[in-house]
Short mmCIF file of C-alpha atoms in Angstrom, two decimals:
data_model
loop_
_atom_site.label_atom_id
_atom_site.label_comp_id
_atom_site.label_asym_id
_atom_site.label_seq_id
_atom_site.Cartn_x
_atom_site.Cartn_y
_atom_site.Cartn_z
CA UNK A 851 -63.67 58.32 -40.97
CA UNK A 852 -63.07 54.97 -42.69
CA UNK A 853 -59.44 55.93 -43.31
CA UNK A 854 -58.99 56.80 -39.65
CA UNK A 855 -60.45 53.46 -38.54
CA UNK A 856 -58.13 51.71 -40.99
CA UNK A 857 -55.12 53.45 -39.45
CA UNK A 858 -56.26 52.47 -35.96
CA UNK A 859 -56.65 48.85 -37.07
CA UNK A 860 -53.13 48.80 -38.52
CA UNK A 861 -51.76 50.30 -35.33
CA UNK A 862 -53.41 47.60 -33.20
CA UNK A 863 -52.09 44.92 -35.56
CA UNK A 864 -48.51 46.14 -35.29
CA UNK A 865 -48.87 46.47 -31.53
CA UNK A 866 -49.95 42.84 -31.23
CA UNK A 867 -46.95 41.76 -33.30
CA UNK A 868 -44.63 43.46 -30.83
CA UNK A 869 -46.10 41.35 -28.03
CA UNK A 870 -45.07 38.07 -29.68
CA UNK A 871 -41.49 39.01 -30.47
CA UNK A 872 -38.67 37.16 -28.73
CA UNK A 873 -36.79 38.47 -25.70
CA UNK A 874 -33.17 39.46 -26.22
CA UNK A 875 -32.17 38.04 -22.80
CA UNK A 876 -34.02 34.72 -23.16
CA UNK A 877 -32.13 31.65 -21.88
CA UNK A 878 -33.10 28.23 -23.18
CA UNK A 879 -34.17 25.62 -20.64
CA UNK A 880 -31.31 23.39 -21.75
CA UNK A 881 -28.91 26.16 -20.79
CA UNK A 882 -30.20 26.55 -17.22
CA UNK A 883 -28.95 24.99 -13.98
CA UNK A 884 -31.85 24.98 -11.53
CA UNK A 885 -30.90 25.51 -7.89
CA UNK A 886 -33.03 23.40 -5.55
CA UNK A 887 -31.27 24.10 -2.26
CA UNK A 888 -28.80 26.60 -0.83
CA UNK A 889 -26.50 25.78 2.10
CA UNK A 890 -24.51 28.47 3.92
CA UNK A 891 -21.55 27.92 6.25
CA UNK A 892 -19.00 30.26 7.74
CA UNK A 893 -15.41 29.37 8.58
CA UNK A 894 -13.22 30.58 11.44
CA UNK A 895 -11.30 32.96 9.15
CA UNK A 896 -14.52 34.83 8.26
CA UNK A 897 -15.05 33.39 4.77
CA UNK A 898 -18.33 31.92 3.52
CA UNK A 899 -18.73 28.39 2.22
CA UNK A 900 -21.70 28.26 -0.14
CA UNK A 901 -23.10 24.98 -1.45
CA UNK A 902 -25.78 24.81 -4.13
CA UNK A 903 -27.83 21.74 -5.02
CA UNK A 904 -28.67 21.05 -8.66
CA UNK A 905 -30.73 18.26 -10.29
CA UNK A 906 -29.01 16.44 -13.15
CA UNK A 907 -31.51 16.28 -16.04
CA UNK A 908 -29.59 13.53 -17.85
CA UNK A 909 -30.16 11.26 -14.84
CA UNK A 910 -33.73 12.22 -13.93
CA UNK A 911 -35.48 10.03 -16.52
CA UNK A 912 -36.47 6.44 -15.98
CA UNK A 913 -34.52 5.09 -18.92
CA UNK A 914 -30.82 5.39 -19.62
CA UNK A 915 -29.76 7.49 -22.59
CA UNK A 916 -26.79 6.62 -24.80
CA UNK A 917 -23.60 7.80 -23.21
CA UNK A 918 -25.29 8.34 -19.85
CA UNK A 919 -23.21 7.18 -16.87
CA UNK A 920 -24.59 4.14 -15.15
CA UNK A 921 -25.71 4.64 -11.56
CA UNK A 922 -25.02 7.80 -9.61
CA UNK A 923 -27.33 10.29 -7.93
CA UNK A 924 -29.76 12.41 -10.00
CA UNK A 925 -28.35 15.54 -8.35
CA UNK A 926 -25.07 17.20 -7.47
CA UNK A 927 -23.80 19.66 -4.86
CA UNK A 928 -21.26 22.31 -5.82
CA UNK A 929 -19.35 24.18 -3.10
CA UNK A 930 -17.11 27.25 -3.18
CA UNK A 931 -15.49 29.34 -0.45
CA UNK A 932 -15.05 33.10 -0.74
CA UNK A 933 -15.08 36.30 1.28
CA UNK A 934 -18.79 36.84 0.57
CA UNK A 935 -21.84 34.92 -0.56
CA UNK A 936 -22.15 36.59 -4.01
CA UNK A 937 -18.47 35.95 -4.78
CA UNK A 938 -18.79 32.28 -3.83
CA UNK A 939 -21.84 31.95 -6.08
CA UNK A 940 -19.97 33.66 -8.91
CA UNK A 941 -17.18 31.09 -8.59
CA UNK A 942 -19.71 28.26 -8.71
CA UNK A 943 -21.21 29.83 -11.81
CA UNK A 944 -17.79 29.94 -13.51
CA UNK A 945 -17.49 26.15 -13.16
CA UNK A 946 -20.90 25.44 -14.69
CA UNK A 947 -21.76 24.84 -18.31
CA UNK A 948 -25.21 26.32 -17.64
CA UNK A 949 -26.65 29.54 -16.23
CA UNK A 950 -27.75 29.47 -12.58
CA UNK A 951 -31.51 29.82 -12.12
CA UNK A 952 -33.04 30.50 -8.69
CA UNK A 953 -36.73 29.99 -9.47
CA UNK A 954 -36.84 26.43 -8.11
CA UNK A 955 -34.94 27.06 -4.88
CA UNK A 956 -37.29 26.45 -1.95
CA UNK A 957 -34.90 25.63 0.90
CA UNK A 958 -32.03 27.48 2.56
CA UNK A 959 -30.04 25.78 5.31
CA UNK A 960 -27.70 27.84 7.49
CA UNK A 961 -24.96 26.18 9.52
CA UNK A 962 -24.79 26.84 13.26
CA UNK A 963 -21.63 28.96 13.09
CA UNK A 964 -23.01 31.06 10.24
CA UNK A 965 -26.30 31.50 12.09
CA UNK A 966 -24.53 32.63 15.27
CA UNK A 967 -22.48 35.15 13.28
CA UNK A 968 -25.65 36.52 11.69
CA UNK A 969 -27.66 36.05 8.51
CA UNK A 970 -27.85 39.67 7.39
CA UNK A 971 -25.48 38.99 4.47
CA UNK A 972 -27.68 36.12 3.33
CA UNK A 973 -30.84 38.22 3.54
CA UNK A 974 -29.10 41.02 1.67
CA UNK A 975 -28.29 38.69 -1.23
CA UNK A 976 -31.74 37.08 -1.33
CA UNK A 977 -33.55 40.43 -1.16
CA UNK A 978 -31.57 41.80 -4.12
CA UNK A 979 -31.79 38.69 -6.30
CA UNK A 980 -35.01 39.29 -8.30
CA UNK A 981 -35.53 35.62 -9.18
CA UNK A 982 -35.19 34.29 -5.64
CA UNK A 983 -38.46 33.27 -3.94
CA UNK A 984 -38.83 34.95 -0.56
CA UNK A 985 -41.17 32.09 0.38
CA UNK A 986 -38.16 29.76 0.48
CA UNK A 987 -37.92 27.99 3.83
CA UNK A 988 -34.98 28.80 6.08
CA UNK A 989 -33.68 26.16 8.50
CA UNK A 990 -30.65 25.80 10.74
CA UNK A 991 -28.26 22.85 10.82
CA UNK A 992 -26.83 21.69 14.16
CA UNK A 993 -23.33 21.74 12.66
CA UNK A 994 -22.31 22.51 9.10
CA UNK A 995 -25.05 23.08 6.57
CA UNK A 996 -23.00 21.25 3.97
CA UNK A 997 -23.36 18.03 6.00
CA UNK A 998 -27.11 18.16 5.37
CA UNK A 999 -26.49 17.72 1.64
CA UNK A 1000 -25.13 14.23 2.34
CA UNK A 1001 -28.54 12.92 3.42
CA UNK A 1002 -29.99 9.99 1.53
CA UNK A 1003 -33.34 11.03 -0.01
CA UNK A 1004 -35.14 7.71 0.32
CA UNK A 1005 -38.67 8.84 -0.60
CA UNK A 1006 -37.71 11.90 -2.64
CA UNK A 1007 -35.31 12.45 -5.51
CA UNK A 1008 -33.40 15.42 -4.11
CA UNK A 1009 -32.15 16.28 -0.61
CA UNK A 1010 -33.85 19.69 -0.77
CA UNK A 1011 -37.20 18.02 -1.40
CA UNK A 1012 -36.91 16.14 1.90
CA UNK A 1013 -36.34 19.39 3.80
CA UNK A 1014 -39.12 21.16 1.93
CA UNK A 1015 -41.60 18.44 2.89
CA UNK A 1016 -40.64 18.81 6.56
CA UNK A 1017 -41.93 22.39 6.40
CA UNK A 1018 -44.88 21.67 4.09
CA UNK A 1019 -46.17 18.95 6.39
CA UNK A 1020 -45.61 21.14 9.47
CA UNK A 1021 -43.22 18.62 11.00
CA UNK A 1022 -41.09 21.64 11.78
CA UNK A 1023 -41.55 25.40 11.59
CA UNK A 1024 -42.23 26.70 8.09
CA UNK A 1025 -40.32 29.95 8.63
CA UNK A 1026 -39.32 31.51 5.33
CA UNK A 1027 -37.10 34.31 4.07
CA UNK A 1028 -40.05 36.69 3.93
CA UNK A 1029 -40.61 36.21 7.66
CA UNK A 1030 -37.00 37.17 8.39
CA UNK A 1031 -37.15 40.21 6.11
CA UNK A 1032 -40.33 41.44 7.78
CA UNK A 1033 -38.88 40.80 11.23
CA UNK A 1034 -35.82 42.89 10.40
CA UNK A 1035 -38.07 45.96 10.45
CA UNK A 1036 -38.97 45.31 14.11
CA UNK A 1037 -35.68 44.20 15.62
CA UNK A 1038 -34.78 41.08 13.68
CA UNK A 1039 -36.06 38.51 16.21
CA UNK A 1040 -37.29 35.30 14.62
CA UNK A 1041 -37.59 31.56 15.16
CA UNK A 1042 -36.64 28.89 12.61
CA UNK A 1043 -36.70 25.12 12.44
CA UNK A 1044 -33.65 23.24 13.71
CA UNK A 1045 -32.50 20.08 11.98
CA UNK A 1046 -30.70 17.04 13.36
CA UNK A 1047 -28.17 14.83 11.58
CA UNK A 1048 -27.10 11.28 12.26
CA UNK A 1049 -25.82 8.07 10.73
CA UNK A 1050 -27.89 4.93 10.37
CA UNK A 1051 -28.03 1.78 8.28
CA UNK A 1052 -30.72 2.06 5.63
CA UNK A 1053 -32.35 -1.02 4.15
CA UNK A 1054 -33.03 0.94 0.95
CA UNK A 1055 -29.26 1.38 0.57
CA UNK A 1056 -28.60 -2.36 1.12
CA UNK A 1057 -27.77 -1.83 4.77
CA UNK A 1058 -25.01 0.69 4.15
CA UNK A 1059 -24.27 3.39 6.71
CA UNK A 1060 -26.00 6.53 5.42
CA UNK A 1061 -26.62 10.10 6.54
CA UNK A 1062 -30.04 10.64 8.05
CA UNK A 1063 -31.56 14.10 8.58
CA UNK A 1064 -34.59 14.83 10.73
CA UNK A 1065 -36.21 17.63 12.66
CA UNK A 1066 -35.37 18.77 16.15
CA UNK A 1067 -36.31 21.92 18.07
CA UNK A 1068 -36.00 25.53 16.97
CA UNK A 1069 -33.27 28.14 16.62
CA UNK A 1070 -33.85 31.57 18.19
CA UNK A 1071 -32.60 34.69 16.40
CA UNK A 1072 -32.05 38.05 18.06
CA UNK A 1073 -31.27 40.97 15.76
CA UNK A 1074 -30.48 38.48 12.99
CA UNK A 1075 -28.12 36.33 15.08
CA UNK A 1076 -28.81 32.93 16.55
CA UNK A 1077 -28.56 33.15 20.35
CA UNK A 1078 -30.15 29.92 21.56
CA UNK A 1079 -32.52 27.06 20.91
CA UNK A 1080 -35.82 25.59 22.02
CA UNK A 1081 -36.61 21.91 22.41
CA UNK A 1082 -39.18 20.10 20.29
CA UNK A 1083 -42.00 21.14 22.62
CA UNK A 1084 -40.99 24.79 22.26
CA UNK A 1085 -40.81 24.44 18.50
CA UNK A 1086 -44.32 23.02 18.46
CA UNK A 1087 -45.51 26.02 20.48
CA UNK A 1088 -44.45 28.11 17.50
CA UNK A 1089 -46.81 26.08 15.31
CA UNK A 1090 -49.60 26.50 17.87
CA UNK A 1091 -49.16 30.28 18.01
CA UNK A 1092 -49.30 30.46 14.22
CA UNK A 1093 -52.43 28.29 14.09
CA UNK A 1094 -50.62 25.76 11.90
CA UNK A 1095 -50.63 22.75 14.17
CA UNK A 1096 -52.42 19.84 12.56
CA UNK A 1097 -52.01 16.14 11.75
CA UNK A 1098 -49.89 15.73 14.86
CA UNK A 1099 -50.17 13.57 17.96
CA UNK A 1100 -50.44 14.67 21.57
CA UNK A 1101 -50.57 12.29 24.50
CA UNK A 1102 -51.52 12.30 28.15
CA UNK A 1103 -52.14 9.88 30.98
CA UNK A 1104 -55.75 8.95 31.63
CA UNK A 1105 -57.19 10.65 34.71
CA UNK A 1106 -58.91 7.40 35.67
CA UNK A 1107 -56.01 4.93 35.71
CA UNK A 1108 -52.91 6.75 34.44
CA UNK A 1109 -52.67 4.71 31.25
CA UNK A 1110 -51.62 6.42 27.98
CA UNK A 1111 -54.08 8.03 25.61
CA UNK A 1112 -53.16 9.61 22.27
CA UNK A 1113 -55.00 12.24 20.26
CA UNK A 1114 -54.51 13.40 16.69
CA UNK A 1115 -54.88 17.11 16.01
CA UNK A 1116 -57.29 17.81 13.17
CA UNK A 1117 -57.05 21.60 13.10
CA UNK A 1118 -56.02 24.56 15.20
CA UNK A 1119 -56.70 28.29 15.30
CA UNK A 1120 -54.85 31.03 17.10
CA UNK A 1121 -55.37 34.70 17.84
CA UNK A 1122 -53.09 37.19 19.57
CA UNK A 1123 -54.49 40.50 20.81
CA UNK A 1124 -52.43 43.05 22.75
CA UNK A 1125 -53.95 45.05 25.59
CA UNK A 1126 -52.80 47.94 27.74
CA UNK A 1127 -53.30 47.87 31.51
CA UNK A 1128 -52.03 51.17 32.87
CA UNK A 1129 -48.30 51.16 32.16
CA UNK A 1130 -48.19 47.43 31.52
CA UNK A 1131 -48.38 45.73 28.13
CA UNK A 1132 -50.11 42.38 27.84
CA UNK A 1133 -51.15 39.91 25.19
CA UNK A 1134 -54.26 37.78 25.13
CA UNK A 1135 -53.52 34.49 23.40
CA UNK A 1136 -56.41 32.24 22.41
CA UNK A 1137 -55.84 28.77 21.01
CA UNK A 1138 -58.60 26.47 19.80
CA UNK A 1139 -58.08 22.96 18.48
CA UNK A 1140 -60.06 19.91 17.44
CA UNK A 1141 -58.76 16.42 18.21
CA UNK A 1142 -59.77 12.84 17.63
CA UNK A 1143 -58.90 10.04 20.02
CA UNK A 1144 -56.22 8.09 18.19
CA UNK A 1145 -55.62 5.33 20.70
CA UNK A 1146 -56.42 4.55 24.31
CA UNK A 1147 -55.15 1.92 26.74
CA UNK A 1148 -57.32 3.30 29.52
CA UNK A 1149 -60.47 1.77 30.94
CA UNK A 1150 -62.15 5.18 30.82
CA UNK A 1151 -65.70 5.08 29.48
CA UNK A 1152 -65.44 7.14 26.29
CA UNK A 1153 -69.20 7.21 25.89
CA UNK A 1154 -69.59 9.26 29.08
CA UNK A 1155 -69.76 13.01 28.25
CA UNK A 1156 -68.37 13.88 31.69
CA UNK A 1157 -65.22 11.84 31.00
CA UNK A 1158 -64.75 13.56 27.64
CA UNK A 1159 -64.98 16.94 29.39
CA UNK A 1160 -62.29 15.81 31.84
CA UNK A 1161 -60.02 14.84 28.94
CA UNK A 1162 -60.61 18.16 27.19
CA UNK A 1163 -59.74 20.08 30.33
CA UNK A 1164 -56.52 18.09 30.79
CA UNK A 1165 -55.50 18.61 27.17
CA UNK A 1166 -56.24 22.33 27.37
CA UNK A 1167 -54.29 22.73 30.61
CA UNK A 1168 -51.34 20.76 29.25
CA UNK A 1169 -51.20 22.98 26.17
CA UNK A 1170 -51.49 26.13 28.28
CA UNK A 1171 -48.54 25.11 30.45
CA UNK A 1172 -46.36 24.36 27.44
CA UNK A 1173 -47.11 27.70 25.81
CA UNK A 1174 -46.49 29.61 29.04
CA UNK A 1175 -43.20 27.80 29.69
CA UNK A 1176 -41.93 28.59 26.20
CA UNK A 1177 -42.97 32.25 26.36
CA UNK A 1178 -41.28 32.73 29.74
CA UNK A 1179 -38.08 31.27 28.32
CA UNK A 1180 -38.08 33.76 25.45
CA UNK A 1181 -38.68 36.55 27.98
CA UNK A 1182 -35.71 35.43 30.04
CA UNK A 1183 -33.57 35.61 26.90
CA UNK A 1184 -35.09 38.94 25.88
CA UNK A 1185 -35.96 37.77 22.39
CA UNK A 1186 -39.39 38.30 20.81
CA UNK A 1187 -39.25 35.44 18.32
CA UNK A 1188 -43.04 35.16 18.08
CA UNK A 1189 -43.36 38.78 16.95
CA UNK A 1190 -45.59 40.12 19.71
CA UNK A 1191 -44.13 43.55 19.05
CA UNK A 1192 -45.61 43.49 15.57
CA UNK A 1193 -49.07 42.80 17.00
CA UNK A 1194 -48.59 45.74 19.38
CA UNK A 1195 -47.60 47.97 16.46
CA UNK A 1196 -50.72 46.99 14.52
CA UNK A 1197 -53.13 47.58 17.41
CA UNK A 1198 -51.44 50.41 19.34
CA UNK A 1199 -48.92 52.16 17.07
CA UNK A 1200 -48.43 55.06 19.47
CA UNK A 1201 -47.58 52.70 22.33
CA UNK A 1202 -45.22 50.75 20.10
CA UNK A 1203 -43.38 53.91 19.09
CA UNK A 1204 -42.58 54.51 22.78
CA UNK A 1205 -41.24 51.02 23.38
CA UNK A 1206 -39.71 49.86 20.10
CA UNK A 1207 -36.23 51.22 20.84
CA UNK A 1208 -35.99 49.24 24.08
CA UNK A 1209 -38.39 46.45 23.18
CA UNK A 1210 -35.92 43.67 24.06
CA UNK A 1211 -35.97 44.98 27.64
CA UNK A 1212 -39.68 45.86 27.82
CA UNK A 1213 -40.67 42.50 26.35
CA UNK A 1214 -39.42 40.84 29.54
CA UNK A 1215 -42.04 42.76 31.52
CA UNK A 1216 -45.04 41.86 29.33
CA UNK A 1217 -47.85 39.73 30.72
CA UNK A 1218 -49.63 36.90 28.90
CA UNK A 1219 -53.20 35.76 29.30
CA UNK A 1220 -53.48 32.32 27.70
CA UNK A 1221 -56.81 30.67 26.90
CA UNK A 1222 -56.72 27.18 25.41
CA UNK A 1223 -59.71 25.16 24.34
CA UNK A 1224 -59.10 21.66 23.01
CA UNK A 1225 -62.26 19.93 21.80
CA UNK A 1226 -62.41 16.15 21.30
CA UNK A 1227 -64.48 15.77 18.18
CA UNK A 1228 -64.67 12.00 17.79
CA UNK A 1229 -63.89 9.12 20.11
CA UNK A 1230 -63.63 6.43 17.44
CA UNK A 1231 -65.69 3.35 16.71
CA UNK A 1232 -64.49 1.50 19.82
CA UNK A 1233 -66.39 2.47 22.94
CA UNK A 1234 -63.59 1.40 25.27
CA UNK A 1235 -60.04 0.15 25.07
CA UNK A 1236 -59.54 -3.07 23.09
CA UNK A 1237 -56.50 -3.78 25.24
CA UNK A 1238 -58.67 -3.69 28.36
CA UNK A 1239 -61.17 -6.07 26.77
CA UNK A 1240 -58.43 -8.55 25.85
CA UNK A 1241 -56.94 -8.41 29.32
CA UNK A 1242 -60.25 -8.92 31.12
#
């Protein structure tokens, strides 16, 4: 018995030693080139232009090392053109002294022409690359995606970090690769954030003309191809329907004197429930939100509960109209970018099986019941407008 226990102990010892052995495919950190952003364009001749953003470790530190070039950005963008995305990436890899690593890539930007052609090739590559995060955000550039790489990252170190924060802070839609892959199983309709690019003089760059990138509306995808856009209000409806609208401002004119009032959104919740009414398919959308009064130039008495109720009703009605207008536009285009079909599949799989093959047509006939409830939580420390008091 003691001999048997001894053999078992030796076996466990040798097994533990196997766990701490090195990996034959291990790549040292100093031999890795970390991709932070991926930018996809498509040319008129059908070739792909792929740009990858990399941080430069020798320029990331605060001090300057011996032999380190003075000045310069702490990042670089490498671009190659080829007949496919993998081939272009292979050519970039051949020009690097390090091995490409995808674990830090959190942003993909697709140019307008590439988006209109379709992003199936991009999704194919990302889905098969085991080290690529499917939670990486996907955005659309108004022109070429490569132009986005020229932005000046004033508050961040890398251009990709600026774009990532847009999505993290819900300034734009936080649509990611996973959303597109899941949508491909139900027709490929999806909505993604749309960027805007311009030139402006930046004080941080000593007044030099620099590239500025911001957020705009949203790009609409039908069967993996971009077919249209929504304005900023429509893009924000996407955040409302996902229950991700917060830390944002909404404004309206006071019902008492027409002067502006602004409200900051603290939180929002959303629910979408399909229902069947005979042969018709409908969706019950319920949105709830909590706001604080951010500023008011109105003489409305904010201590009067009846006035607060009036404001809440106006805010709720305004939100309801915006949601309805956006949904009707997607119906006119026959594109289910908010994935109502998926909700129908979850709740009524048998009904979905009858309509999924012609869902782009049947979606146009769906009805929407929209309930919005915006609650003003706090009115602030000032009972009435300071502006009114100064003007009196």
